[in-house]
């Protein structure tokens, strides 16, 4: 997953110009992982890793999904 998301120049540019991205190691911070996994499960009914949470500047989650890859974006664009 790290190769798909963090080493792709197009994705890196989008993330750096649009978001403040924070990568949390679930083994080092299980408390943070448990909190946001609970949020994802409440919002979607499921969860998993790697987990993506997008929040407002006020720290309110409005989007969550696990295993979001560039290939998924192409599929999502075609469905719109």
Short mmCIF file of N, CA and C in Angstrom, two decimals:
data_model
loop_
_atom_site.label_atom_id
_atom_site.label_comp_id
_atom_site.label_asym_id
_atom_site.label_seq_id
_atom_site.Cartn_x
_atom_site.Cartn_y
_atom_site.Cartn_z
N UNK A 1 0.82 -1.19 0.00
CA UNK A 1 0.00 0.00 0.00
C UNK A 1 0.86 1.26 0.00
N UNK A 2 1.95 1.23 0.72
CA UNK A 2 2.81 2.41 0.78
C UNK A 2 3.34 2.77 -0.60
N UNK A 3 3.66 1.76 -1.40
CA UNK A 3 4.16 2.03 -2.74
C UNK A 3 3.09 2.65 -3.63
N UNK A 4 1.85 2.17 -3.51
CA UNK A 4 0.76 2.69 -4.34
C UNK A 4 0.39 4.12 -3.98
N UNK A 5 0.38 4.44 -2.70
CA UNK A 5 -0.13 5.74 -2.27
C UNK A 5 0.95 6.79 -2.05
N UNK A 6 2.03 6.41 -1.40
CA UNK A 6 2.98 7.41 -0.96
C UNK A 6 4.13 7.65 -1.92
N UNK A 7 4.33 6.75 -2.89
CA UNK A 7 5.44 6.93 -3.82
C UNK A 7 4.96 7.33 -5.21
N UNK A 8 3.66 7.41 -5.44
CA UNK A 8 3.14 7.84 -6.73
C UNK A 8 3.16 9.36 -6.77
N UNK A 9 3.87 9.98 -7.74
CA UNK A 9 4.01 11.44 -7.76
C UNK A 9 2.69 12.19 -7.92
N UNK A 10 1.75 11.65 -8.66
CA UNK A 10 0.46 12.32 -8.85
C UNK A 10 -0.33 12.31 -7.55
N UNK A 11 -0.39 11.16 -6.90
CA UNK A 11 -1.11 11.05 -5.63
C UNK A 11 -0.43 11.90 -4.56
N UNK A 12 0.90 11.85 -4.51
CA UNK A 12 1.64 12.64 -3.52
C UNK A 12 1.37 14.13 -3.70
N UNK A 13 1.35 14.59 -4.94
CA UNK A 13 1.08 16.00 -5.21
C UNK A 13 -0.32 16.38 -4.76
N UNK A 14 -1.30 15.55 -5.08
CA UNK A 14 -2.68 15.81 -4.66
C UNK A 14 -2.78 15.86 -3.14
N UNK A 15 -2.18 14.88 -2.47
CA UNK A 15 -2.25 14.83 -1.01
C UNK A 15 -1.56 16.04 -0.39
N UNK A 16 -0.38 16.40 -0.90
CA UNK A 16 0.38 17.52 -0.33
C UNK A 16 -0.28 18.86 -0.58
N UNK A 17 -0.96 19.02 -1.69
CA UNK A 17 -1.58 20.31 -2.02
C UNK A 17 -2.98 20.46 -1.46
N UNK A 18 -3.62 19.36 -1.07
CA UNK A 18 -5.03 19.40 -0.68
C UNK A 18 -5.27 19.07 0.79
N UNK A 19 -4.44 18.23 1.37
CA UNK A 19 -4.70 17.71 2.71
C UNK A 19 -3.49 17.87 3.62
N UNK A 20 -3.73 17.76 4.90
CA UNK A 20 -2.67 17.51 5.86
C UNK A 20 -2.76 16.02 6.15
N UNK A 21 -1.85 15.27 5.59
CA UNK A 21 -1.90 13.81 5.69
C UNK A 21 -1.12 13.33 6.91
N UNK A 22 -1.75 12.44 7.67
CA UNK A 22 -1.11 11.87 8.85
C UNK A 22 -1.22 10.36 8.75
N UNK A 23 -0.10 9.71 8.82
CA UNK A 23 -0.08 8.25 8.78
C UNK A 23 0.13 7.75 10.20
N UNK A 24 -0.79 6.93 10.68
CA UNK A 24 -0.72 6.42 12.05
C UNK A 24 -0.42 4.93 11.99
N UNK A 25 0.60 4.50 12.71
CA UNK A 25 0.94 3.09 12.82
C UNK A 25 0.04 2.48 13.88
N UNK A 26 -0.83 1.58 13.48
CA UNK A 26 -1.81 1.02 14.41
C UNK A 26 -1.17 0.19 15.52
N UNK A 27 0.04 -0.31 15.28
CA UNK A 27 0.72 -1.06 16.33
C UNK A 27 1.36 -0.13 17.36
N UNK A 28 1.80 1.04 16.91
CA UNK A 28 2.39 2.00 17.85
C UNK A 28 1.33 2.81 18.58
N UNK A 29 0.20 3.07 17.93
CA UNK A 29 -0.87 3.87 18.55
C UNK A 29 -2.21 3.15 18.41
N UNK A 30 -2.39 2.04 19.11
CA UNK A 30 -3.66 1.31 19.02
C UNK A 30 -4.84 2.13 19.51
N UNK A 31 -4.60 3.12 20.39
CA UNK A 31 -5.69 3.97 20.88
C UNK A 31 -6.27 4.82 19.74
N UNK A 32 -5.41 5.40 18.93
CA UNK A 32 -5.89 6.20 17.80
C UNK A 32 -6.54 5.30 16.76
N UNK A 33 -5.92 4.16 16.49
CA UNK A 33 -6.49 3.22 15.53
C UNK A 33 -7.89 2.78 15.94
N UNK A 34 -8.07 2.44 17.21
CA UNK A 34 -9.37 1.98 17.69
C UNK A 34 -10.43 3.08 17.56
N UNK A 35 -10.04 4.31 17.86
CA UNK A 35 -10.98 5.42 17.74
C UNK A 35 -11.48 5.59 16.31
N UNK A 36 -10.55 5.67 15.35
CA UNK A 36 -10.97 5.92 13.97
C UNK A 36 -11.55 4.69 13.29
N UNK A 37 -11.15 3.50 13.72
CA UNK A 37 -11.79 2.29 13.20
C UNK A 37 -13.24 2.25 13.67
N UNK A 38 -13.51 2.66 14.90
CA UNK A 38 -14.89 2.73 15.40
C UNK A 38 -15.70 3.73 14.60
N UNK A 39 -15.09 4.87 14.27
CA UNK A 39 -15.77 5.88 13.44
C UNK A 39 -16.13 5.28 12.09
N UNK A 40 -15.18 4.61 11.46
CA UNK A 40 -15.42 4.01 10.15
C UNK A 40 -16.53 2.96 10.22
N UNK A 41 -16.51 2.13 11.25
CA UNK A 41 -17.54 1.11 11.39
C UNK A 41 -18.92 1.72 11.61
N UNK A 42 -18.99 2.83 12.34
CA UNK A 42 -20.28 3.49 12.55
C UNK A 42 -20.78 4.14 11.25
N UNK A 43 -19.85 4.70 10.46
CA UNK A 43 -20.24 5.38 9.23
C UNK A 43 -20.58 4.43 8.09
N UNK A 44 -19.86 3.30 8.02
CA UNK A 44 -20.02 2.42 6.85
C UNK A 44 -20.55 1.04 7.17
N UNK A 45 -20.49 0.64 8.43
CA UNK A 45 -20.91 -0.71 8.80
C UNK A 45 -19.78 -1.72 8.71
N UNK A 46 -18.60 -1.29 8.28
CA UNK A 46 -17.45 -2.20 8.21
C UNK A 46 -16.17 -1.41 8.38
N UNK A 47 -15.07 -2.12 8.41
CA UNK A 47 -13.78 -1.47 8.55
C UNK A 47 -12.68 -2.41 8.11
N UNK A 48 -11.47 -1.93 8.14
CA UNK A 48 -10.32 -2.73 7.74
C UNK A 48 -9.11 -1.84 7.59
N UNK A 49 -8.02 -2.44 7.15
CA UNK A 49 -6.78 -1.70 7.00
C UNK A 49 -6.24 -1.87 5.59
N UNK A 50 -5.53 -0.91 5.09
CA UNK A 50 -5.28 0.41 5.64
C UNK A 50 -6.54 1.25 5.62
N UNK A 51 -6.71 2.09 6.60
CA UNK A 51 -7.91 2.89 6.80
C UNK A 51 -7.64 4.33 6.38
N UNK A 52 -8.57 4.90 5.64
CA UNK A 52 -8.49 6.30 5.25
C UNK A 52 -9.66 7.04 5.89
N UNK A 53 -9.35 8.10 6.64
CA UNK A 53 -10.36 8.96 7.24
C UNK A 53 -10.09 10.37 6.73
N UNK A 54 -11.10 11.03 6.20
CA UNK A 54 -10.96 12.43 5.79
C UNK A 54 -11.86 13.25 6.70
N UNK A 55 -11.25 14.30 7.31
CA UNK A 55 -11.96 15.11 8.28
C UNK A 55 -11.94 16.58 7.89
N UNK A 56 -12.88 17.33 8.45
CA UNK A 56 -12.90 18.78 8.28
C UNK A 56 -11.80 19.40 9.15
N UNK A 57 -11.49 20.68 8.95
CA UNK A 57 -10.52 21.33 9.83
C UNK A 57 -10.95 21.29 11.31
N UNK A 58 -12.25 21.14 11.57
CA UNK A 58 -12.75 21.01 12.93
C UNK A 58 -12.68 19.59 13.47
N UNK A 59 -11.98 18.71 12.76
CA UNK A 59 -11.76 17.32 13.16
C UNK A 59 -13.02 16.47 13.13
N UNK A 60 -13.96 16.79 12.24
CA UNK A 60 -15.18 16.00 12.08
C UNK A 60 -15.03 15.10 10.86
N UNK A 61 -15.00 13.77 11.04
CA UNK A 61 -14.88 12.86 9.91
C UNK A 61 -16.11 12.94 9.00
N UNK A 62 -15.87 13.00 7.69
CA UNK A 62 -16.99 12.98 6.75
C UNK A 62 -16.83 11.92 5.67
N UNK A 63 -15.67 11.27 5.62
CA UNK A 63 -15.45 10.20 4.64
C UNK A 63 -14.51 9.19 5.26
N UNK A 64 -14.81 7.93 5.09
CA UNK A 64 -13.89 6.90 5.51
C UNK A 64 -14.03 5.69 4.59
N UNK A 65 -12.93 5.03 4.43
CA UNK A 65 -12.89 3.84 3.58
C UNK A 65 -11.58 3.14 3.86
N UNK A 66 -11.58 1.84 3.72
CA UNK A 66 -10.33 1.12 3.84
C UNK A 66 -9.92 0.60 2.47
N UNK A 67 -8.63 0.44 2.29
CA UNK A 67 -8.01 0.00 1.04
C UNK A 67 -8.51 0.82 -0.14
N UNK A 68 -8.19 2.09 -0.13
CA UNK A 68 -8.54 2.99 -1.23
C UNK A 68 -7.30 3.15 -2.10
N UNK A 69 -7.33 2.57 -3.29
CA UNK A 69 -6.17 2.57 -4.18
C UNK A 69 -6.45 3.43 -5.41
N UNK A 70 -5.42 3.77 -6.18
CA UNK A 70 -5.64 4.52 -7.42
C UNK A 70 -6.60 3.81 -8.37
N UNK A 71 -6.57 2.51 -8.40
CA UNK A 71 -7.47 1.73 -9.25
C UNK A 71 -8.93 1.96 -8.85
N UNK A 72 -9.20 2.10 -7.55
CA UNK A 72 -10.55 2.38 -7.06
C UNK A 72 -11.04 3.73 -7.57
N UNK A 73 -10.16 4.71 -7.63
CA UNK A 73 -10.54 6.04 -8.11
C UNK A 73 -11.00 5.98 -9.55
N UNK A 74 -10.31 5.21 -10.38
CA UNK A 74 -10.72 5.06 -11.78
C UNK A 74 -12.11 4.44 -11.84
N UNK A 75 -12.34 3.41 -11.04
CA UNK A 75 -13.64 2.76 -11.00
C UNK A 75 -14.71 3.73 -10.52
N UNK A 76 -14.43 4.52 -9.47
CA UNK A 76 -15.39 5.49 -8.94
C UNK A 76 -15.73 6.54 -9.98
N UNK A 77 -14.74 7.03 -10.73
CA UNK A 77 -14.98 8.04 -11.76
C UNK A 77 -15.90 7.52 -12.84
N UNK A 78 -15.76 6.27 -13.20
CA UNK A 78 -16.62 5.69 -14.25
C UNK A 78 -18.06 5.52 -13.78
N UNK A 79 -18.25 5.36 -12.46
CA UNK A 79 -19.60 5.16 -11.92
C UNK A 79 -20.37 6.47 -11.83
N UNK A 80 -19.66 7.61 -11.83
CA UNK A 80 -20.33 8.92 -11.67
C UNK A 80 -21.09 9.30 -12.93
#
